[in-house]
mmCIF file with all atom_site columns, C-alpha atoms in Angstrom:
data_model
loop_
_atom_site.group_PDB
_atom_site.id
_atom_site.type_symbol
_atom_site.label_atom_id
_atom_site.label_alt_id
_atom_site.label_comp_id
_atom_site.label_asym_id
_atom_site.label_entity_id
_atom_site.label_seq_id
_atom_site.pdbx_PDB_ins_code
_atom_site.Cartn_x
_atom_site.Cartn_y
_atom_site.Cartn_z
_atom_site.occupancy
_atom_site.B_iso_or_equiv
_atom_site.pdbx_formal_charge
_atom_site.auth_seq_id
_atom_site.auth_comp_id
_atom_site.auth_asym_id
_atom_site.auth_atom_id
_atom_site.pdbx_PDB_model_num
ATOM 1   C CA . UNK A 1 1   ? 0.000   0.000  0.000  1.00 52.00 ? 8   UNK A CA 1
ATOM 2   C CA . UNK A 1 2   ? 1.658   3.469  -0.997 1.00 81.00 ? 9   UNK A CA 1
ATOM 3   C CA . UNK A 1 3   ? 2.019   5.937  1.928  1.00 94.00 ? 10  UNK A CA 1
ATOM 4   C CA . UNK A 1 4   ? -0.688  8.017  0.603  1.00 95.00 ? 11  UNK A CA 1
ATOM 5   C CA . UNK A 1 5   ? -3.377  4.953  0.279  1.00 93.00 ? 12  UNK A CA 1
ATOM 6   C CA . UNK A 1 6   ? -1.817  4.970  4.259  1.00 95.00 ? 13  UNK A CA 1
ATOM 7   C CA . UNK A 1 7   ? -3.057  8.352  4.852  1.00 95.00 ? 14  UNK A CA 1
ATOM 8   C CA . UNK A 1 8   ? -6.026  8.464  3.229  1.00 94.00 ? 15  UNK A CA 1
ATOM 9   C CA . UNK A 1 9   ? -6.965  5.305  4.885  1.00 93.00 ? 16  UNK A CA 1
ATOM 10  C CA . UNK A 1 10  ? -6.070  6.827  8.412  1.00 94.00 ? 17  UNK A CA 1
ATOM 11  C CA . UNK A 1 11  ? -7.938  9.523  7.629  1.00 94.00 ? 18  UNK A CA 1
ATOM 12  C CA . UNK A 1 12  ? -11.221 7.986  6.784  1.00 92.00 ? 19  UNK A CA 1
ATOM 13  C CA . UNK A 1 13  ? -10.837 6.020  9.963  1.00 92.00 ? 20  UNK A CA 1
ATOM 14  C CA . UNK A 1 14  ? -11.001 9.264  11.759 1.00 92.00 ? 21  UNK A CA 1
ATOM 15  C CA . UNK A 1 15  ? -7.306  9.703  12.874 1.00 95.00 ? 22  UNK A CA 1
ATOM 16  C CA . UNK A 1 16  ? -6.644  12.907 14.105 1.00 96.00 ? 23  UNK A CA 1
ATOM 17  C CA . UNK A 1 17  ? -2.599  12.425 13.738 1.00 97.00 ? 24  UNK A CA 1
ATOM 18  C CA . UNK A 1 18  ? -3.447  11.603 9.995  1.00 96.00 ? 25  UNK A CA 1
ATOM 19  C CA . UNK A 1 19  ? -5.893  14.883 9.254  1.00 96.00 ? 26  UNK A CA 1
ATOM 20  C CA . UNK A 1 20  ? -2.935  16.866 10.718 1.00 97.00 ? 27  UNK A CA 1
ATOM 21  C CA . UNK A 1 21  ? -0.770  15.225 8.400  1.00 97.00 ? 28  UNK A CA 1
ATOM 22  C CA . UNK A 1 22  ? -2.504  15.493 5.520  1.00 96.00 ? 29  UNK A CA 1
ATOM 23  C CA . UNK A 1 23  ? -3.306  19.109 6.480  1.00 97.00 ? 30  UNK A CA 1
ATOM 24  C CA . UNK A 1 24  ? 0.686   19.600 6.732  1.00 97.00 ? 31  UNK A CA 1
ATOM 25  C CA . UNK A 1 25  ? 1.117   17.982 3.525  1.00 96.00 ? 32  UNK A CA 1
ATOM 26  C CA . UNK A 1 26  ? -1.898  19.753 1.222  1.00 96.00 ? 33  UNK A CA 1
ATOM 27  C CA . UNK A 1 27  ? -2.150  22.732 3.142  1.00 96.00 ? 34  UNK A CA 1
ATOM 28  C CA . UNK A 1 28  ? -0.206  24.880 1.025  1.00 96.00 ? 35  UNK A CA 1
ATOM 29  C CA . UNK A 1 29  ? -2.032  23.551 -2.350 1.00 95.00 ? 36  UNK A CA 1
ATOM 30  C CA . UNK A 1 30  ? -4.726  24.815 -0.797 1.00 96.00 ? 37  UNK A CA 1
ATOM 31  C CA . UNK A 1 31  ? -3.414  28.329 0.164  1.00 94.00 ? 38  UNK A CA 1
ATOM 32  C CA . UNK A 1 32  ? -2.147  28.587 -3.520 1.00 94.00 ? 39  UNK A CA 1
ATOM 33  C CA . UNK A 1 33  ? -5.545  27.538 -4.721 1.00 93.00 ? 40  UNK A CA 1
ATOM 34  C CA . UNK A 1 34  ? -7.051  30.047 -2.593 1.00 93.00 ? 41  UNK A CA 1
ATOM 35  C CA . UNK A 1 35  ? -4.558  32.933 -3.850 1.00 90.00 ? 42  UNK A CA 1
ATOM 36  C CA . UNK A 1 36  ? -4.643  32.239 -7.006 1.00 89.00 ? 43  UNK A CA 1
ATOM 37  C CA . UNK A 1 37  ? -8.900  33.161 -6.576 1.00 87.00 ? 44  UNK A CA 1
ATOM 38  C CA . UNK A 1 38  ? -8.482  36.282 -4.586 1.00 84.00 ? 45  UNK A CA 1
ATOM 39  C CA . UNK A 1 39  ? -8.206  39.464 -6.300 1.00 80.00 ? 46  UNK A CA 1
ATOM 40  C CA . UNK A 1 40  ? -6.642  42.733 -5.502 1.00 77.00 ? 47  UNK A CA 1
ATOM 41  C CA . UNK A 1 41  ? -10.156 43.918 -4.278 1.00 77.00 ? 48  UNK A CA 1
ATOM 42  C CA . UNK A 1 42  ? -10.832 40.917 -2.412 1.00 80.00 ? 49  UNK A CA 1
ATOM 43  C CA . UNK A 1 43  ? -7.442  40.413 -1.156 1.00 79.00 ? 50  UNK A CA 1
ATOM 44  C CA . UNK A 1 44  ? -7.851  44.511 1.081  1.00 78.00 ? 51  UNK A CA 1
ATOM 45  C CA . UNK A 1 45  ? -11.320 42.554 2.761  1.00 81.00 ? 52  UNK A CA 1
ATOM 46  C CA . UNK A 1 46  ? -10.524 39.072 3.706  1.00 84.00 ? 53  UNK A CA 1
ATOM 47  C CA . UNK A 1 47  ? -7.357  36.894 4.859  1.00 85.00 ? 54  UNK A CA 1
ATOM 48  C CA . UNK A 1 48  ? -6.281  34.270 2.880  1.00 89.00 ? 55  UNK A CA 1
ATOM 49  C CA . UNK A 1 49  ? -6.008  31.718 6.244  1.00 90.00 ? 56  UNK A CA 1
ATOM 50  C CA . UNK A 1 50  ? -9.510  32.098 6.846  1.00 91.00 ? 57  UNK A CA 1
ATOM 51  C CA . UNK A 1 51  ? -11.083 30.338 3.052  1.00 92.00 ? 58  UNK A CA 1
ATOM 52  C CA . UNK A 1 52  ? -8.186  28.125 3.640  1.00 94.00 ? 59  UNK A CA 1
ATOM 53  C CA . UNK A 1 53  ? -9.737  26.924 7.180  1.00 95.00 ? 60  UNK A CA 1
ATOM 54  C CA . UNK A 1 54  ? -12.920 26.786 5.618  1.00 94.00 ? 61  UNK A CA 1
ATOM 55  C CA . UNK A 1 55  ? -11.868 24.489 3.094  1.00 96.00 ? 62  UNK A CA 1
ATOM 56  C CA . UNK A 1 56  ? -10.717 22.140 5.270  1.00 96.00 ? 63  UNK A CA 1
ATOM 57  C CA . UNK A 1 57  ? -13.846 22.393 7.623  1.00 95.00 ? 64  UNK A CA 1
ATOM 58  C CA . UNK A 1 58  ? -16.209 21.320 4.501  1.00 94.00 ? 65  UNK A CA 1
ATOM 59  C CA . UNK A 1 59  ? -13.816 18.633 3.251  1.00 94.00 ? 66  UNK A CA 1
ATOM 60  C CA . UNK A 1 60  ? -13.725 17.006 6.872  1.00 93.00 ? 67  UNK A CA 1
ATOM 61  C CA . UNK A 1 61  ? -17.200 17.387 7.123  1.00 93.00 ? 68  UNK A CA 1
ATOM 62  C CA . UNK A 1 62  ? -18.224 15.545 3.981  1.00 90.00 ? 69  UNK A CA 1
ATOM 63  C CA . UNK A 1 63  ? -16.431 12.275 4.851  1.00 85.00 ? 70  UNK A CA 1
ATOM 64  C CA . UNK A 1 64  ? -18.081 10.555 1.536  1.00 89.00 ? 71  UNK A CA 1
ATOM 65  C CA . UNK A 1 65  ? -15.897 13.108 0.074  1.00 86.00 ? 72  UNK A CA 1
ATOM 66  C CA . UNK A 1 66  ? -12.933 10.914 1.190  1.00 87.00 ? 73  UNK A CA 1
ATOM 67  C CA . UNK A 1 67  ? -14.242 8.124  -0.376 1.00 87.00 ? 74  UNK A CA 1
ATOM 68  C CA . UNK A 1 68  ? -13.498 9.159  -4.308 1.00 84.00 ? 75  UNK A CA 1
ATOM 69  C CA . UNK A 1 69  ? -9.493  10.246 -3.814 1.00 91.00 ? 76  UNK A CA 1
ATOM 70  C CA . UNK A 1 70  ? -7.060  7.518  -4.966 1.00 92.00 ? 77  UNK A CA 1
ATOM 71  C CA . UNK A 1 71  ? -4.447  9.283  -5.623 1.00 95.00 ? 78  UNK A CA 1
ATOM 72  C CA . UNK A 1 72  ? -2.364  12.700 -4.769 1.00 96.00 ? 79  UNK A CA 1
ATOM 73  C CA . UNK A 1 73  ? -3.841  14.452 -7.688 1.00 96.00 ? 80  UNK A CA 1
ATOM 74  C CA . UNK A 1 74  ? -7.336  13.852 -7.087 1.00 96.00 ? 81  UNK A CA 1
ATOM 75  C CA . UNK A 1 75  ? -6.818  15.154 -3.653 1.00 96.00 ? 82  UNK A CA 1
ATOM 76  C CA . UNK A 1 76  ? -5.243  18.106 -4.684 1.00 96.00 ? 83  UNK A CA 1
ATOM 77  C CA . UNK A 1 77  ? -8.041  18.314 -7.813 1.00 96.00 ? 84  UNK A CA 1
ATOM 78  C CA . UNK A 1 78  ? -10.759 18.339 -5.021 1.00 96.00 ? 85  UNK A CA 1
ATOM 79  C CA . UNK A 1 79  ? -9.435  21.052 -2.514 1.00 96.00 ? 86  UNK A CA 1
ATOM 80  C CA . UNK A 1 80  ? -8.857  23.277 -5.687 1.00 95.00 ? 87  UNK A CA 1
ATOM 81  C CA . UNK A 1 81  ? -12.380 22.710 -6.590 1.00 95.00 ? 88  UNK A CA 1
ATOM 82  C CA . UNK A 1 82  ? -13.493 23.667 -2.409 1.00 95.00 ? 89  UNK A CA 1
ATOM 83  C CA . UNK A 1 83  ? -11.139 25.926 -2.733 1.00 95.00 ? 90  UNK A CA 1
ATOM 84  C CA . UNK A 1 84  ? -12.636 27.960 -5.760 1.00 93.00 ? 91  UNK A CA 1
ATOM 85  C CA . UNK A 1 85  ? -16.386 27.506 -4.584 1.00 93.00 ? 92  UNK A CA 1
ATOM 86  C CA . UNK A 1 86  ? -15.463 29.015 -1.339 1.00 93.00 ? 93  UNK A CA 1
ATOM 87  C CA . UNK A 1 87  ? -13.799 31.977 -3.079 1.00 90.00 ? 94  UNK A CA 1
ATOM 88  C CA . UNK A 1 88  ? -16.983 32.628 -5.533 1.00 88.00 ? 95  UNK A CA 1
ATOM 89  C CA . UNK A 1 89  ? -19.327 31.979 -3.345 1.00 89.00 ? 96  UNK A CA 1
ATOM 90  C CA . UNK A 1 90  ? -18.052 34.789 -1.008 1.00 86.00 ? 97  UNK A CA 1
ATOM 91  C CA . UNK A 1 91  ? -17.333 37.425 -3.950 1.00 82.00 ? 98  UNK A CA 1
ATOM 92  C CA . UNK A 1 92  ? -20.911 36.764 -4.906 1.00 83.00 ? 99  UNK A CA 1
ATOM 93  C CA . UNK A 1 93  ? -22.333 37.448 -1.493 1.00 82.00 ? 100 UNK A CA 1
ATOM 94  C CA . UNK A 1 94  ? -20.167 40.632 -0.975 1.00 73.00 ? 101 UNK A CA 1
ATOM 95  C CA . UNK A 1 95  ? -19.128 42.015 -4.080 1.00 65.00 ? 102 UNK A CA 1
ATOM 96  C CA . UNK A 1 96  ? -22.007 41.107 -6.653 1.00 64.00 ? 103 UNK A CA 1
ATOM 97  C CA . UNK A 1 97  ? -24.936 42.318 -4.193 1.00 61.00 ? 104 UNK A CA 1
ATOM 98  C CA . UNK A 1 98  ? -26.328 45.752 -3.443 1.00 54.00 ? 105 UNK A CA 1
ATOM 99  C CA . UNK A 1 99  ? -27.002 44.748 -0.235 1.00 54.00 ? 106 UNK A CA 1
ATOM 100 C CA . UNK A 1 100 ? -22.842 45.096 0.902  1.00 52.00 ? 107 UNK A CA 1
ATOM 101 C CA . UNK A 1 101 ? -22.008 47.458 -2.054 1.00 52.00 ? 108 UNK A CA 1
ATOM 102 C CA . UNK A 1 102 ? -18.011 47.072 -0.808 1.00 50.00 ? 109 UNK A CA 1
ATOM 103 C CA . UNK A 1 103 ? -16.958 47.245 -4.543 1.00 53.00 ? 110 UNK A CA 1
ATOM 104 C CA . UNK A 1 104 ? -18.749 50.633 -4.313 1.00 54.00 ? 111 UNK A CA 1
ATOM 105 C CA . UNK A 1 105 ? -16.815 51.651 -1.186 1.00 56.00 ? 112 UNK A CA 1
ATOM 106 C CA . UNK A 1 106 ? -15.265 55.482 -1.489 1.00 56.00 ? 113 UNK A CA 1
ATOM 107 C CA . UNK A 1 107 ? -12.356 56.162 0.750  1.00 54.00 ? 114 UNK A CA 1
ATOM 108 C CA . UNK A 1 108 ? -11.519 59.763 0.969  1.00 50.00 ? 115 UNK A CA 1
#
């Protein structure tokens, strides 16, 4: 069994040691996914750290998640894919409403 069939394995069995590990290991895919989605505009209103957290709070949350990642790339496919819904669905809420208006913000 490769190491990562290890991990994943641990990880669907609920280790905690294993979700930190695999947070160690894909964490900064994830950051880069995240950056990569933030514009300038967005960048001034939220921190970077906090989509990443939430991306790992949905994927732990959906265990079936777990259940379709073979291999590295998958993994990495899927957080990219949290990653960018997490992004969007914020910059909808706050930038494509009239109800925030922030992209209409004046600063004097």
């Amino acid at each position: 069994m490769s190491d990562f069939s290890e991990l994943m394995s641990r990880v669907r069995e609920g280790s905690d040691e294993a979700a930190r590990d695999l947070v160690d290991t894909y964490g900064p895919h994830v950051f880069r996914a995240v950056r990569r989605r933030l514009n300038t505009q967005m960048r001034t209103k939220f921190d970077s750290s906090d989509f990443v957290q939430a991306v790992w709070t949905s994927f732990f949350a959906r265990p079936r998640l777990l259940n379709n990642v073979e291999t590295p790339n998958q993994l990495v496919a899927l957080l990219a894919t949290i990653a960018r819904n997490k992004v969007v669905d914020e910059r909808r809420k706050r930038f494509d409403t009239q109800a925030y208006g922030v992209s209409r913000e004046r600063y004097s």
